[in-house]
Amino acid sequence: MKKKVVLYTDGACSGNPGIGGFGGILIYKDIRREYNGAEAETTNNRMELMAVIVGLKRLKYPCKVDVYSDSAYTVNAFLNGWIYAWKNNGWKKADGKAVLNTDLWEELYALTKQHELVFHKVEGHADNELNNRCDELARGAITEFRKTLPKETTD
């Protein structure tokens, strides 16, 4: 029997594109694990996807996962079945244009074969404590990443 896990995620970007961060919270019974990360040149949508991917990759066994995200981009791809149509159409949208972020969609799709996922859309920047914490984690990753960058000189 698969363990039931809850995953809250969020992505953020300072400039779009720009420095991006992601954050997540994995919950199993009374165990809660937080994670975050950042990239130098990315987009908000890529960070939203990375938040889910990194969380799922942290699971040691196949699980039933309820994924909570404020990203319509991420959640609707599953709830509306877009990801399956994109994959069947060679990662092209209905209009024939290439799907953006195909590398991450392919990785996330592969993870759906390991885990049973149910996606839930939550209101962003509202009164959802765990979504707000994920936003803090994502923004914190951006702040920490900035500290690693060389200082700009003013001449």
mmCIF file of C-alpha atoms in Angstrom:
data_model
loop_
_atom_site.group_PDB
_atom_site.id
_atom_site.type_symbol
_atom_site.label_atom_id
_atom_site.label_comp_id
_atom_site.label_asym_id
_atom_site.label_seq_id
_atom_site.Cartn_x
_atom_site.Cartn_y
_atom_site.Cartn_z
ATOM 1 C CA MET A 1 0.000 0.000 0.000
ATOM 2 C CA LYS A 2 1.388 3.399 -1.038
ATOM 3 C CA LYS A 3 2.022 6.044 1.589
ATOM 4 C CA LYS A 4 -0.131 9.163 1.359
ATOM 5 C CA VAL A 5 1.895 12.372 1.173
ATOM 6 C CA VAL A 6 0.916 16.029 0.894
ATOM 7 C CA LEU A 7 3.114 18.353 -1.166
ATOM 8 C CA TYR A 8 2.749 22.141 -1.132
ATOM 9 C CA THR A 9 4.814 24.082 -3.677
ATOM 10 C CA ASP A 10 5.470 27.569 -4.974
ATOM 11 C CA GLY A 11 7.795 29.299 -7.399
ATOM 12 C CA ALA A 12 8.918 32.908 -7.623
ATOM 13 C CA CYS A 13 10.969 35.035 -9.955
ATOM 14 C CA SER A 14 12.685 38.382 -9.504
ATOM 15 C CA GLY A 15 12.207 39.664 -13.018
ATOM 16 C CA ASN A 16 10.621 37.256 -15.479
ATOM 17 C CA PRO A 17 13.037 36.041 -16.717
ATOM 18 C CA GLY A 18 15.428 36.651 -13.878
ATOM 19 C CA ILE A 19 16.676 35.026 -10.708
ATOM 20 C CA GLY A 20 14.119 32.442 -9.673
ATOM 21 C CA GLY A 21 13.419 30.436 -6.590
ATOM 22 C CA PHE A 22 11.180 27.585 -5.566
ATOM 23 C CA GLY A 23 10.012 26.177 -2.282
ATOM 24 C CA GLY A 24 8.076 23.195 -1.077
ATOM 25 C CA ILE A 25 6.799 21.355 1.948
ATOM 26 C CA LEU A 26 6.437 17.579 2.056
ATOM 27 C CA ILE A 27 4.129 16.221 4.752
ATOM 28 C CA TYR A 28 3.791 12.584 5.774
ATOM 29 C CA LYS A 29 1.788 11.937 8.936
ATOM 30 C CA ASP A 30 3.358 14.305 11.501
ATOM 31 C CA ILE A 31 6.652 14.685 9.597
ATOM 32 C CA ARG A 32 7.126 17.940 7.712
ATOM 33 C CA ARG A 33 10.148 18.635 5.479
ATOM 34 C CA GLU A 34 10.830 21.961 3.780
ATOM 35 C CA TYR A 35 13.113 22.543 0.801
ATOM 36 C CA ASN A 36 14.015 25.332 -1.601
ATOM 37 C CA GLY A 37 16.418 26.261 -4.369
ATOM 38 C CA ALA A 38 17.236 28.951 -6.903
ATOM 39 C CA GLU A 39 18.480 29.462 -10.454
ATOM 40 C CA ALA A 40 20.207 32.435 -12.044
ATOM 41 C CA GLU A 41 18.226 32.994 -15.230
ATOM 42 C CA THR A 42 14.788 31.446 -15.318
ATOM 43 C CA THR A 43 11.054 32.140 -15.329
ATOM 44 C CA ASN A 44 8.291 31.928 -12.773
ATOM 45 C CA ASN A 45 6.677 29.013 -14.648
ATOM 46 C CA ARG A 46 9.921 27.029 -14.613
ATOM 47 C CA MET A 47 10.246 27.593 -10.871
ATOM 48 C CA GLU A 48 6.645 26.444 -10.301
ATOM 49 C CA LEU A 49 7.448 23.199 -12.139
ATOM 50 C CA MET A 50 10.791 22.769 -10.361
ATOM 51 C CA ALA A 51 9.082 23.066 -6.979
ATOM 52 C CA VAL A 52 6.902 20.045 -7.796
ATOM 53 C CA ILE A 53 9.682 18.040 -9.461
ATOM 54 C CA VAL A 54 12.162 18.500 -6.607
ATOM 55 C CA GLY A 55 9.526 17.557 -4.035
ATOM 56 C CA LEU A 56 8.567 14.382 -5.875
ATOM 57 C CA LYS A 57 12.218 13.411 -6.362
ATOM 58 C CA ARG A 58 12.705 13.552 -2.590
ATOM 59 C CA LEU A 59 10.251 10.700 -2.085
ATOM 60 C CA LYS A 60 12.043 7.400 -1.518
ATOM 61 C CA TYR A 61 9.127 5.152 -2.514
ATOM 62 C CA PRO A 62 6.152 5.396 -4.872
ATOM 63 C CA CYS A 63 3.470 7.387 -3.042
ATOM 64 C CA LYS A 64 -0.010 8.809 -3.386
ATOM 65 C CA VAL A 65 0.628 12.540 -3.465
ATOM 66 C CA ASP A 66 -1.800 15.426 -3.112
ATOM 67 C CA VAL A 67 -0.023 18.363 -4.766
ATOM 68 C CA TYR A 68 -1.162 21.853 -3.753
ATOM 69 C CA SER A 69 -0.020 24.782 -5.904
ATOM 70 C CA ASP A 70 -1.158 28.292 -6.721
ATOM 71 C CA SER A 71 0.185 27.848 -10.267
ATOM 72 C CA ALA A 72 -2.647 27.539 -12.786
ATOM 73 C CA TYR A 73 0.079 26.739 -15.341
ATOM 74 C CA THR A 74 1.084 23.613 -13.437
ATOM 75 C CA VAL A 75 -2.246 22.480 -12.006
ATOM 76 C CA ASN A 76 -4.358 23.024 -15.126
ATOM 77 C CA ALA A 77 -1.954 21.017 -17.269
ATOM 78 C CA PHE A 78 -3.095 17.993 -15.271
ATOM 79 C CA LEU A 79 -6.671 18.897 -14.360
ATOM 80 C CA ASN A 80 -7.483 19.774 -17.986
ATOM 81 C CA GLY A 81 -5.406 16.934 -19.445
ATOM 82 C CA TRP A 82 -3.165 19.253 -21.458
ATOM 83 C CA ILE A 83 0.032 17.424 -20.506
ATOM 84 C CA TYR A 84 -1.263 14.146 -21.979
ATOM 85 C CA ALA A 85 -2.308 15.857 -25.212
ATOM 86 C CA TRP A 86 1.054 17.646 -25.434
ATOM 87 C CA LYS A 87 2.969 14.402 -24.928
ATOM 88 C CA ASN A 88 0.843 12.536 -27.502
ATOM 89 C CA ASN A 89 1.358 15.423 -29.932
ATOM 90 C CA GLY A 90 5.169 15.429 -29.629
ATOM 91 C CA TRP A 91 5.159 18.228 -27.031
ATOM 92 C CA LYS A 92 3.247 20.545 -29.333
ATOM 93 C CA LYS A 93 0.139 22.516 -28.366
ATOM 94 C CA ALA A 94 -3.145 22.332 -30.251
ATOM 95 C CA ASP A 95 -2.035 25.314 -32.368
ATOM 96 C CA GLY A 96 1.087 23.388 -33.452
ATOM 97 C CA LYS A 97 3.490 25.572 -31.462
ATOM 98 C CA ALA A 98 6.062 23.943 -29.222
ATOM 99 C CA VAL A 99 5.237 23.619 -25.538
ATOM 100 C CA LEU A 100 7.505 25.820 -23.417
ATOM 101 C CA ASN A 101 9.606 24.167 -20.710
ATOM 102 C CA THR A 102 9.389 20.768 -22.392
ATOM 103 C CA ASP A 103 12.407 19.494 -20.446
ATOM 104 C CA LEU A 104 10.610 20.033 -17.147
ATOM 105 C CA TRP A 105 7.234 18.776 -18.393
ATOM 106 C CA GLU A 106 8.924 15.556 -19.563
ATOM 107 C CA GLU A 107 10.585 15.130 -16.173
ATOM 108 C CA LEU A 108 7.323 15.784 -14.335
ATOM 109 C CA TYR A 109 5.443 13.429 -16.641
ATOM 110 C CA ALA A 110 7.981 10.677 -15.870
ATOM 111 C CA LEU A 111 7.404 11.236 -12.154
ATOM 112 C CA THR A 112 3.659 10.706 -12.678
ATOM 113 C CA LYS A 113 4.563 7.146 -13.661
ATOM 114 C CA GLN A 114 6.217 6.583 -10.258
ATOM 115 C CA HIS A 115 3.670 8.316 -8.044
ATOM 116 C CA GLU A 116 -0.103 8.718 -8.039
ATOM 117 C CA LEU A 117 -0.665 12.473 -8.174
ATOM 118 C CA VAL A 118 -3.768 14.537 -7.544
ATOM 119 C CA PHE A 119 -3.351 18.252 -8.215
ATOM 120 C CA HIS A 120 -5.181 20.941 -6.235
ATOM 121 C CA LYS A 121 -5.249 24.643 -7.116
ATOM 122 C CA VAL A 122 -4.979 26.976 -4.122
ATOM 123 C CA GLU A 123 -5.361 30.734 -3.996
ATOM 124 C CA GLY A 124 -1.948 32.381 -4.082
ATOM 125 C CA HIS A 125 -0.911 35.031 -1.563
ATOM 126 C CA ALA A 126 -4.109 34.492 0.414
ATOM 127 C CA ASP A 127 -4.744 32.914 3.809
ATOM 128 C CA ASN A 128 -3.297 29.468 3.035
ATOM 129 C CA GLU A 129 -0.539 29.096 5.624
ATOM 130 C CA LEU A 130 1.397 26.369 3.796
ATOM 131 C CA ASN A 131 1.224 28.105 0.416
ATOM 132 C CA ASN A 132 2.454 31.306 2.048
ATOM 133 C CA ARG A 133 5.322 29.394 3.674
ATOM 134 C CA CYS A 134 6.308 27.954 0.278
ATOM 135 C CA ASP A 135 6.337 31.499 -1.117
ATOM 136 C CA GLU A 136 8.648 32.534 1.748
ATOM 137 C CA LEU A 137 10.937 29.590 0.988
ATOM 138 C CA ALA A 138 11.053 30.476 -2.726
ATOM 139 C CA ARG A 139 11.763 34.150 -2.057
ATOM 140 C CA GLY A 140 14.328 33.208 0.582
ATOM 141 C CA ALA A 141 16.155 31.083 -1.988
ATOM 142 C CA ILE A 142 16.315 34.107 -4.318
ATOM 143 C CA THR A 143 17.721 36.262 -1.493
ATOM 144 C CA GLU A 144 20.354 33.665 -0.622
ATOM 145 C CA PHE A 145 21.276 33.182 -4.284
ATOM 146 C CA ARG A 146 21.809 36.939 -4.705
ATOM 147 C CA LYS A 147 24.384 36.824 -1.879
ATOM 148 C CA THR A 148 26.513 34.467 -3.989
ATOM 149 C CA LEU A 149 26.674 36.866 -6.928
ATOM 150 C CA PRO A 150 29.649 39.191 -7.395
ATOM 151 C CA LYS A 151 29.074 42.735 -6.222
ATOM 152 C CA GLU A 152 28.569 45.192 -9.061
ATOM 153 C CA THR A 153 31.185 47.914 -9.148
ATOM 154 C CA THR A 154 30.111 51.519 -9.456
ATOM 155 C CA ASP A 155 32.574 53.636 -11.378
#
